[in-house]
């Protein structure tokens, strides 16, 4: 999905920045009937993702991100997780959300690193919670936050907090997000916000976005899944997807077999209680063996849940934010499924997973 989209609100003479305007994902625009279009497969979609929008864009400069400060191009033309994000008037969007409330499962405001991001997120949160009861998450920008500000989010009715750690080791985080041409982020600050959010919002109300394919090992990923699970914090898995023009544009995506195995490992840890002793790695940190019963692992894999998009739940506990095409292009095989995988999907997953060599 790489076509350029016109701005949906073209009133002349208005500054089109947050809090009066926000960007929304294409899938959200389709779900709210603000854009026409359909998904390649028919499925219910009720997760609405908003993104703050500023002329200066995001002031961070992460090596893999489509919004990065030193990535060439005007901010308005940049993509975020590879899809275009139309700009809409916040009040029009809130009215649409209220109109479609019965079909919505989860709302999320993604902050960006910007001096006004906290103030504007509070403003937009107030407008949303005054009109819509669908649970609201904020994917926060840690540099803009403090413990008191997180408490304010909670008081305003925010249900869950997401933290986009993305790079799962300190060394990787530093190389991609700290020691960069402009606007370095701090690993310590991210963990401070994870800890504060966990205390303020409670168990299973905080999630950490983790990325497969930035240069980390399987062991690094398994260790972070275990550490977060032990703190009753969700890990949400994303597949690195090269953004054209970003510093990591030439890096290939992870192989499907590795990706499927990491999806399964995350699920076994979080939903099935697997501990560190179940995972065996080689010298390079690659997962080579699962110490478990093959039939039991195959039964879990066969349920398909492990391969669905990780996202904040809806009010009924079912997947609420499913971000279709967040980790792959519509023309590519599904990396994560925004719906329960069907029989044919499960066959594909089984072939990609190659369980026989992982659980001998
Ligand atoms: S998974 Fe949660 S925090 Fe992440 S984008 Fe979706 S609603 Fe926001």
mmCIF file with all atom_site columns, N, CA, C and O and ligand atoms in Angstrom, residues 49 106-108 110 137-139 161-162 207 209 236 238 310-312 321 323, ligand 1:
data_model
loop_
_atom_site.group_PDB
_atom_site.id
_atom_site.type_symbol
_atom_site.label_atom_id
_atom_site.label_alt_id
_atom_site.label_comp_id
_atom_site.label_asym_id
_atom_site.label_entity_id
_atom_site.label_seq_id
_atom_site.pdbx_PDB_ins_code
_atom_site.Cartn_x
_atom_site.Cartn_y
_atom_site.Cartn_z
_atom_site.occupancy
_atom_site.B_iso_or_equiv
_atom_site.pdbx_formal_charge
_atom_site.auth_seq_id
_atom_site.auth_comp_id
_atom_site.auth_asym_id
_atom_site.auth_atom_id
_atom_site.pdbx_PDB_model_num
ATOM   1  N  N   . UNK A 1 49  ? -6.402  3.405  14.941 1.00 0.00 ? 49  UNK A N   1
ATOM   2  C  CA  . UNK A 1 49  ? -5.082  3.920  15.326 1.00 0.00 ? 49  UNK A CA  1
ATOM   3  C  C   . UNK A 1 49  ? -4.915  5.356  14.860 1.00 0.00 ? 49  UNK A C   1
ATOM   4  O  O   . UNK A 1 49  ? -5.030  5.652  13.668 1.00 0.00 ? 49  UNK A O   1
ATOM   5  N  N   . UNK A 1 106 ? -11.006 -1.202 19.926 1.00 0.00 ? 106 UNK A N   1
ATOM   6  C  CA  . UNK A 1 106 ? -9.880  -0.590 20.642 1.00 0.00 ? 106 UNK A CA  1
ATOM   7  C  C   . UNK A 1 106 ? -9.486  0.685  19.906 1.00 0.00 ? 106 UNK A C   1
ATOM   8  O  O   . UNK A 1 106 ? -9.451  0.724  18.681 1.00 0.00 ? 106 UNK A O   1
ATOM   9  N  N   . UNK A 1 107 ? -9.190  1.722  20.664 1.00 0.00 ? 107 UNK A N   1
ATOM   10 C  CA  . UNK A 1 107 ? -8.691  2.971  20.090 1.00 0.00 ? 107 UNK A CA  1
ATOM   11 C  C   . UNK A 1 107 ? -7.276  3.178  20.597 1.00 0.00 ? 107 UNK A C   1
ATOM   12 O  O   . UNK A 1 107 ? -6.954  2.772  21.714 1.00 0.00 ? 107 UNK A O   1
ATOM   13 N  N   . UNK A 1 108 ? -6.443  3.802  19.796 1.00 0.00 ? 108 UNK A N   1
ATOM   14 C  CA  . UNK A 1 108 ? -5.062  4.028  20.240 1.00 0.00 ? 108 UNK A CA  1
ATOM   15 C  C   . UNK A 1 108 ? -4.520  5.333  19.674 1.00 0.00 ? 108 UNK A C   1
ATOM   16 O  O   . UNK A 1 108 ? -4.658  5.596  18.476 1.00 0.00 ? 108 UNK A O   1
ATOM   17 N  N   . UNK A 1 110 ? -1.069  7.159  18.977 1.00 0.00 ? 110 UNK A N   1
ATOM   18 C  CA  . UNK A 1 110 ? 0.390   7.037  18.957 1.00 0.00 ? 110 UNK A CA  1
ATOM   19 C  C   . UNK A 1 110 ? 0.987   8.425  19.083 1.00 0.00 ? 110 UNK A C   1
ATOM   20 O  O   . UNK A 1 110 ? 0.726   9.294  18.241 1.00 0.00 ? 110 UNK A O   1
ATOM   21 N  N   . UNK A 1 137 ? -6.002  3.046  24.309 1.00 0.00 ? 137 UNK A N   1
ATOM   22 C  CA  . UNK A 1 137 ? -4.580  2.864  24.630 1.00 0.00 ? 137 UNK A CA  1
ATOM   23 C  C   . UNK A 1 137 ? -3.816  4.095  24.164 1.00 0.00 ? 137 UNK A C   1
ATOM   24 O  O   . UNK A 1 137 ? -4.266  4.807  23.262 1.00 0.00 ? 137 UNK A O   1
ATOM   25 N  N   . UNK A 1 138 ? -2.665  4.299  24.784 1.00 0.00 ? 138 UNK A N   1
ATOM   26 C  CA  . UNK A 1 138 ? -1.731  5.289  24.226 1.00 0.00 ? 138 UNK A CA  1
ATOM   27 C  C   . UNK A 1 138 ? -0.402  4.591  24.012 1.00 0.00 ? 138 UNK A C   1
ATOM   28 O  O   . UNK A 1 138 ? 0.128   3.931  24.911 1.00 0.00 ? 138 UNK A O   1
ATOM   29 N  N   . UNK A 1 139 ? 0.095   4.692  22.787 1.00 0.00 ? 139 UNK A N   1
ATOM   30 C  CA  . UNK A 1 139 ? 1.444   4.221  22.484 1.00 0.00 ? 139 UNK A CA  1
ATOM   31 C  C   . UNK A 1 139 ? 2.341   5.433  22.727 1.00 0.00 ? 139 UNK A C   1
ATOM   32 O  O   . UNK A 1 139 ? 2.312   6.392  21.948 1.00 0.00 ? 139 UNK A O   1
ATOM   33 N  N   . UNK A 1 161 ? -1.267  1.222  28.302 1.00 0.00 ? 161 UNK A N   1
ATOM   34 C  CA  . UNK A 1 161 ? -0.111  1.980  27.811 1.00 0.00 ? 161 UNK A CA  1
ATOM   35 C  C   . UNK A 1 161 ? 0.780   1.047  26.995 1.00 0.00 ? 161 UNK A C   1
ATOM   36 O  O   . UNK A 1 161 ? 1.090   -0.079 27.433 1.00 0.00 ? 161 UNK A O   1
ATOM   37 N  N   . UNK A 1 162 ? 1.180   1.490  25.821 1.00 0.00 ? 162 UNK A N   1
ATOM   38 C  CA  . UNK A 1 162 ? 2.135   0.754  25.000 1.00 0.00 ? 162 UNK A CA  1
ATOM   39 C  C   . UNK A 1 162 ? 3.441   1.515  24.934 1.00 0.00 ? 162 UNK A C   1
ATOM   40 O  O   . UNK A 1 162 ? 3.453   2.752  24.916 1.00 0.00 ? 162 UNK A O   1
ATOM   41 N  N   . UNK A 1 207 ? 2.040   -2.819 27.589 1.00 0.00 ? 207 UNK A N   1
ATOM   42 C  CA  . UNK A 1 207 ? 2.650   -3.672 26.574 1.00 0.00 ? 207 UNK A CA  1
ATOM   43 C  C   . UNK A 1 207 ? 3.887   -3.012 26.028 1.00 0.00 ? 207 UNK A C   1
ATOM   44 O  O   . UNK A 1 207 ? 4.007   -1.790 26.017 1.00 0.00 ? 207 UNK A O   1
ATOM   45 N  N   . UNK A 1 209 ? 6.270   -3.034 22.627 1.00 0.00 ? 209 UNK A N   1
ATOM   46 C  CA  . UNK A 1 209 ? 6.400   -3.461 21.235 1.00 0.00 ? 209 UNK A CA  1
ATOM   47 C  C   . UNK A 1 209 ? 7.849   -3.907 20.998 1.00 0.00 ? 209 UNK A C   1
ATOM   48 O  O   . UNK A 1 209 ? 8.788   -3.185 21.329 1.00 0.00 ? 209 UNK A O   1
ATOM   49 N  N   . UNK A 1 236 ? 4.380   -7.420 22.556 1.00 0.00 ? 236 UNK A N   1
ATOM   50 C  CA  . UNK A 1 236 ? 3.705   -7.463 21.257 1.00 0.00 ? 236 UNK A CA  1
ATOM   51 C  C   . UNK A 1 236 ? 4.803   -7.533 20.194 1.00 0.00 ? 236 UNK A C   1
ATOM   52 O  O   . UNK A 1 236 ? 5.745   -6.734 20.208 1.00 0.00 ? 236 UNK A O   1
ATOM   53 N  N   . UNK A 1 238 ? 6.394   -7.488 16.439 1.00 0.00 ? 238 UNK A N   1
ATOM   54 C  CA  . UNK A 1 238 ? 6.305   -6.891 15.106 1.00 0.00 ? 238 UNK A CA  1
ATOM   55 C  C   . UNK A 1 238 ? 7.446   -7.457 14.273 1.00 0.00 ? 238 UNK A C   1
ATOM   56 O  O   . UNK A 1 238 ? 8.516   -7.742 14.797 1.00 0.00 ? 238 UNK A O   1
ATOM   57 N  N   . UNK A 1 310 ? -0.477  -9.466 17.620 1.00 0.00 ? 310 UNK A N   1
ATOM   58 C  CA  . UNK A 1 310 ? -0.548  -9.123 19.048 1.00 0.00 ? 310 UNK A CA  1
ATOM   59 C  C   . UNK A 1 310 ? -1.001  -7.685 19.138 1.00 0.00 ? 310 UNK A C   1
ATOM   60 O  O   . UNK A 1 310 ? -0.395  -6.808 18.553 1.00 0.00 ? 310 UNK A O   1
ATOM   61 N  N   . UNK A 1 311 ? -2.020  -7.458 19.923 1.00 0.00 ? 311 UNK A N   1
ATOM   62 C  CA  . UNK A 1 311 ? -2.461  -6.082 20.103 1.00 0.00 ? 311 UNK A CA  1
ATOM   63 C  C   . UNK A 1 311 ? -3.341  -5.987 21.321 1.00 0.00 ? 311 UNK A C   1
ATOM   64 O  O   . UNK A 1 311 ? -3.742  -7.003 21.901 1.00 0.00 ? 311 UNK A O   1
ATOM   65 N  N   . UNK A 1 312 ? -3.631  -4.775 21.716 1.00 0.00 ? 312 UNK A N   1
ATOM   66 C  CA  . UNK A 1 312 ? -4.454  -4.596 22.908 1.00 0.00 ? 312 UNK A CA  1
ATOM   67 C  C   . UNK A 1 312 ? -5.829  -5.203 22.682 1.00 0.00 ? 312 UNK A C   1
ATOM   68 O  O   . UNK A 1 312 ? -6.386  -5.114 21.581 1.00 0.00 ? 312 UNK A O   1
ATOM   69 N  N   . UNK A 1 321 ? -6.897  -4.583 18.712 1.00 0.00 ? 321 UNK A N   1
ATOM   70 C  CA  . UNK A 1 321 ? -6.099  -3.797 17.764 1.00 0.00 ? 321 UNK A CA  1
ATOM   71 C  C   . UNK A 1 321 ? -5.332  -4.777 16.897 1.00 0.00 ? 321 UNK A C   1
ATOM   72 O  O   . UNK A 1 321 ? -4.441  -5.471 17.384 1.00 0.00 ? 321 UNK A O   1
ATOM   73 N  N   . UNK A 1 323 ? -4.132  -4.047 13.526 1.00 0.00 ? 323 UNK A N   1
ATOM   74 C  CA  . UNK A 1 323 ? -3.186  -3.416 12.602 1.00 0.00 ? 323 UNK A CA  1
ATOM   75 C  C   . UNK A 1 323 ? -2.919  -4.205 11.311 1.00 0.00 ? 323 UNK A C   1
ATOM   76 O  O   . UNK A 1 323 ? -1.787  -4.618 11.071 1.00 0.00 ? 323 UNK A O   1
HETATM 77 S  S1  . LIG B 2 .   ? -1.258  -2.850 20.174 1.00 0.00 ? 1   LIG B S1  1
HETATM 78 FE FE1 . LIG B 2 .   ? -2.119  -1.429 21.726 1.00 0.00 ? 1   LIG B FE1 1
HETATM 79 S  S2  . LIG B 2 .   ? -0.492  0.082  22.039 1.00 0.00 ? 1   LIG B S2  1
HETATM 80 FE FE2 . LIG B 2 .   ? 0.017   -1.030 20.147 1.00 0.00 ? 1   LIG B FE2 1
HETATM 81 S  S3  . LIG B 2 .   ? -0.852  0.201  18.486 1.00 0.00 ? 1   LIG B S3  1
HETATM 82 FE FE3 . LIG B 2 .   ? -2.419  -1.308 19.070 1.00 0.00 ? 1   LIG B FE3 1
HETATM 83 S  S4  . LIG B 2 .   ? -3.716  -0.364 20.632 1.00 0.00 ? 1   LIG B S4  1
HETATM 84 FE FE4 . LIG B 2 .   ? -1.815  0.861  20.422 1.00 0.00 ? 1   LIG B FE4 1
#
